[in-house]
XYZ file of N, CA and C in Angstrom:
306
model
N -17.751 -45.530 54.026
C -16.454 -45.760 54.630
C -15.565 -44.560 54.317
N -14.966 -44.017 55.359
C -14.012 -42.930 55.184
C -12.618 -43.546 55.075
N -11.926 -43.234 53.986
C -10.593 -43.790 53.760
C -9.581 -42.652 53.741
N -8.488 -42.859 54.469
C -7.408 -41.872 54.477
C -6.105 -42.551 54.104
N -5.182 -41.766 53.538
C -3.868 -42.289 53.171
C -2.765 -41.276 53.449
N -3.147 -40.073 53.807
C -2.177 -39.026 54.099
C -1.563 -39.284 55.472
N -0.246 -39.481 55.518
C 0.435 -39.829 56.768
C 0.263 -38.775 57.858
N 0.219 -37.505 57.498
C 0.045 -36.480 58.530
C -1.341 -36.579 59.161
N -2.344 -36.890 58.366
C -3.701 -37.058 58.892
C -3.770 -38.317 59.744
N -3.142 -39.374 59.294
C -3.120 -40.623 60.055
C -2.506 -40.394 61.426
N -1.392 -39.678 61.477
C -0.729 -39.398 62.756
C -1.622 -38.579 63.688
N -2.376 -37.638 63.131
C -3.256 -36.805 63.948
C -4.433 -37.606 64.505
N -4.934 -38.548 63.729
C -6.148 -39.269 64.110
C -5.903 -40.548 64.907
N -4.705 -41.108 64.829
C -4.493 -42.446 65.397
C -4.714 -42.538 66.895
N -4.575 -41.441 67.618
C -4.787 -41.474 69.066
C -6.211 -41.137 69.487
N -7.010 -40.653 68.562
C -8.366 -40.249 68.917
C -9.459 -40.993 68.161
N -9.076 -41.757 67.151
C -10.047 -42.476 66.324
C -9.595 -43.921 66.137
N -10.550 -44.762 65.782
C -10.212 -46.133 65.413
C -9.851 -46.128 63.935
N -8.606 -46.492 63.639
C -8.117 -46.590 62.258
C -7.805 -48.053 61.970
N -8.297 -48.541 60.860
C -8.052 -49.918 60.461
C -7.312 -49.937 59.134
N -6.163 -50.580 59.112
C -5.398 -50.677 57.867
C -6.207 -51.444 56.837
N -6.178 -50.952 55.603
C -6.845 -51.636 54.506
C -5.787 -52.246 53.592
N -5.424 -51.545 52.552
C -4.454 -52.073 51.599
C -3.323 -51.082 51.378
N -2.244 -51.592 50.840
C -1.119 -50.758 50.445
C -1.008 -50.811 48.932
N -0.918 -49.643 48.323
C -0.826 -49.511 46.875
C 0.485 -48.835 46.511
N 0.938 -49.101 45.330
C 2.122 -48.436 44.792
C 1.642 -47.179 44.064
N 2.117 -46.013 44.509
C 1.760 -44.744 43.876
C 3.057 -44.006 43.551
N 3.301 -43.806 42.257
C 4.510 -43.124 41.797
C 5.771 -43.738 42.409
N 5.783 -45.057 42.466
C 6.956 -45.780 42.946
C 7.095 -45.901 44.449
N 6.125 -45.390 45.198
C 6.189 -45.473 46.655
C 4.945 -46.169 47.199
N 5.102 -46.958 48.263
C 3.924 -47.609 48.854
C 3.084 -46.606 49.642
N 1.773 -46.700 49.469
C 0.832 -45.858 50.194
C -0.186 -46.780 50.858
N -0.243 -46.709 52.180
C -1.175 -47.553 52.926
C -2.437 -46.767 53.224
N -3.577 -47.400 52.960
C -4.869 -46.780 53.206
C -5.457 -47.307 54.507
N -6.242 -46.450 55.150
C -6.876 -46.796 56.419
C -8.340 -46.389 56.384
N -9.159 -47.159 57.058
C -10.562 -46.815 57.262
C -10.668 -46.111 58.607
N -11.365 -44.989 58.626
C -11.660 -44.287 59.877
C -13.035 -44.761 60.329
N -13.088 -45.405 61.486
C -14.360 -45.900 62.006
C -14.937 -44.843 62.951
N -16.062 -44.243 62.584
C -16.663 -43.234 63.457
C -17.088 -43.849 64.796
N -16.934 -43.089 65.860
C -17.271 -43.578 67.202
C -18.719 -44.050 67.297
N -19.622 -43.365 66.599
C -21.032 -43.772 66.680
C -21.289 -45.118 66.012
N -20.381 -45.563 65.146
C -20.510 -46.876 64.513
C -20.078 -47.993 65.452
N -19.250 -47.657 66.420
C -18.780 -48.664 67.366
C -19.831 -48.877 68.450
N -20.337 -47.816 68.987
C -21.372 -47.904 70.013
C -20.818 -48.322 71.359
N -21.504 -47.935 72.397
C -21.076 -48.227 73.760
C -21.087 -49.721 74.062
N -22.000 -50.458 73.457
C -22.089 -51.900 73.718
C -20.897 -52.671 73.166
N -20.196 -52.107 72.198
C -19.099 -52.822 71.555
C -17.715 -52.358 71.997
N -17.647 -51.397 72.892
C -16.352 -50.877 73.357
C -15.498 -51.991 73.952
N -16.122 -52.890 74.696
C -15.362 -53.941 75.376
C -14.735 -54.942 74.406
N -15.259 -55.053 73.200
C -14.716 -56.005 72.220
C -13.930 -55.318 71.101
N -13.797 -53.999 71.171
C -13.139 -53.249 70.105
C -11.708 -53.723 69.872
N -10.925 -53.872 70.931
C -9.535 -54.320 70.773
C -9.466 -55.699 70.137
N -10.338 -56.586 70.570
C -10.348 -57.951 70.019
C -10.612 -57.937 68.511
N -11.618 -57.177 68.095
C -11.955 -57.142 66.675
C -10.934 -56.341 65.859
N -10.311 -55.371 66.474
C -9.241 -54.640 65.791
C -8.064 -55.574 65.517
N -7.713 -56.406 66.494
C -6.647 -57.392 66.299
C -7.033 -58.418 65.241
N -8.290 -58.838 65.249
C -8.761 -59.796 64.251
C -8.709 -59.185 62.853
N -9.048 -57.909 62.753
C -8.952 -57.209 61.471
C -7.498 -57.193 60.985
N -6.573 -56.891 61.892
C -5.147 -56.882 61.530
C -4.702 -58.268 61.067
N -5.201 -59.303 61.711
C -4.872 -60.675 61.314
C -5.427 -60.983 59.924
N -6.596 -60.439 59.609
C -7.188 -60.615 58.278
C -6.292 -59.988 57.208
N -5.859 -58.755 57.443
C -5.000 -58.053 56.486
C -3.671 -58.795 56.328
N -3.087 -59.246 57.441
C -1.827 -59.985 57.383
C -2.001 -61.292 56.611
N -3.076 -61.993 56.867
C -3.335 -63.254 56.153
C -3.466 -62.997 54.652
N -4.094 -61.890 54.292
C -4.228 -61.549 52.877
C -2.853 -61.318 52.243
N -2.011 -60.541 52.902
C -0.677 -60.270 52.362
C 0.207 -61.516 52.374
N -0.037 -62.411 53.327
C 0.709 -63.675 53.387
C 0.148 -64.727 52.436
N -0.942 -64.373 51.732
C -1.627 -65.276 50.801
C -2.191 -66.510 51.502
N -2.565 -66.327 52.761
C -3.226 -67.381 53.521
C -4.732 -67.154 53.355
N -5.222 -67.503 52.178
C -6.574 -67.151 51.791
C -7.643 -67.887 52.592
N -7.364 -69.093 53.005
C -8.350 -69.799 53.825
C -8.531 -69.089 55.161
N -7.437 -68.634 55.742
C -7.540 -67.885 56.994
C -8.335 -66.597 56.784
N -8.124 -65.925 55.656
C -8.915 -64.722 55.334
C -10.404 -65.050 55.337
N -10.755 -66.133 54.671
C -12.167 -66.516 54.605
C -12.726 -66.787 56.006
N -11.949 -67.504 56.799
C -12.392 -67.847 58.151
C -12.561 -66.605 59.019
N -11.597 -65.717 58.963
C -11.655 -64.503 59.790
C -12.782 -63.580 59.331
N -12.976 -63.481 58.025
C -14.004 -62.575 57.492
C -15.380 -62.894 58.059
N -15.652 -64.166 58.275
C -16.950 -64.555 58.837
C -17.190 -63.896 60.192
N -16.131 -63.724 60.973
C -16.251 -63.138 62.301
C -16.238 -61.611 62.276
N -15.717 -61.034 61.206
C -15.603 -59.582 61.120
C -16.811 -58.904 60.486
N -17.548 -59.640 59.682
C -18.702 -59.032 59.020
C -19.666 -58.485 60.068
N -20.053 -57.228 59.896
C -20.972 -56.579 60.812
C -20.290 -55.852 61.961
N -19.018 -56.137 62.177
C -18.296 -55.437 63.236
C -17.970 -54.019 62.762
N -17.567 -53.178 63.665
C -17.241 -51.779 63.354
C -18.418 -51.077 62.680
N -19.617 -51.449 63.089
C -20.824 -50.841 62.524
C -20.990 -51.142 61.047
N -20.333 -52.189 60.566
C -20.422 -52.559 59.153
C -19.548 -51.709 58.245
N -18.751 -50.817 58.817
C -17.925 -49.894 58.025
C -16.969 -50.611 57.077
N -16.461 -51.765 57.459
C -15.456 -52.459 56.639
C -16.034 -53.645 55.873
N -17.322 -53.853 55.941
C -17.911 -55.023 55.288
C -17.617 -55.065 53.790
N -17.666 -53.913 53.119
C -17.379 -53.913 51.679
C -15.915 -54.271 51.416
N -15.021 -53.875 52.310
C -13.611 -54.251 52.181
C -13.461 -55.764 52.291
N -14.074 -56.360 53.318
C -13.988 -57.812 53.484
C -14.596 -58.529 52.283
N -15.733 -58.057 51.814
C -16.382 -58.673 50.654
C -15.495 -58.585 49.418
N -14.875 -57.436 49.203
C -14.005 -57.255 48.044
C -12.813 -58.220 48.090
N -12.182 -58.342 49.248
C -11.043 -59.244 49.376
C -11.501 -60.685 49.156
N -12.601 -61.075 49.756
C -13.109 -62.453 49.596
C -13.442 -62.705 48.127
N -14.011 -61.734 47.430
C -14.295 -61.914 45.999
C -13.001 -62.072 45.191
N -11.957 -61.333 45.542
C -10.681 -61.458 44.841
C -10.056 -62.844 44.997
N -10.217 -63.420 46.184
C -9.545 -64.689 46.459
C -10.470 -65.890 46.287
N -11.690 -65.628 45.854
C -12.711 -66.659 45.744
C -12.228 -67.905 45.003
N -11.536 -67.730 43.919
C -11.127 -68.867 43.088
C -9.662 -69.245 43.271
N -9.022 -68.714 44.295
C -7.609 -69.030 44.525
C -7.449 -70.154 45.518
């Protein structure tokens, strides 16, 4: 998984690449949001038609996590695993492991 957090790089790539928000961290008192860059070859031609749908579902997963709607995270993760060529599967697994006992 390629992760970026530099805003200038994010701005350059957002119109030509699929970027998926991951987490926001506090760094030296400022929030820094990280993104996964999904390579085009991981999406494949067969999945182009569903890319927007799964991108929205990914955003809903991240929002549910920040809203502490952990059951929704679990439900959405089931549908996201394997999408984006598996690029974000470790992210989904990590979040599910964090909220496992909550």
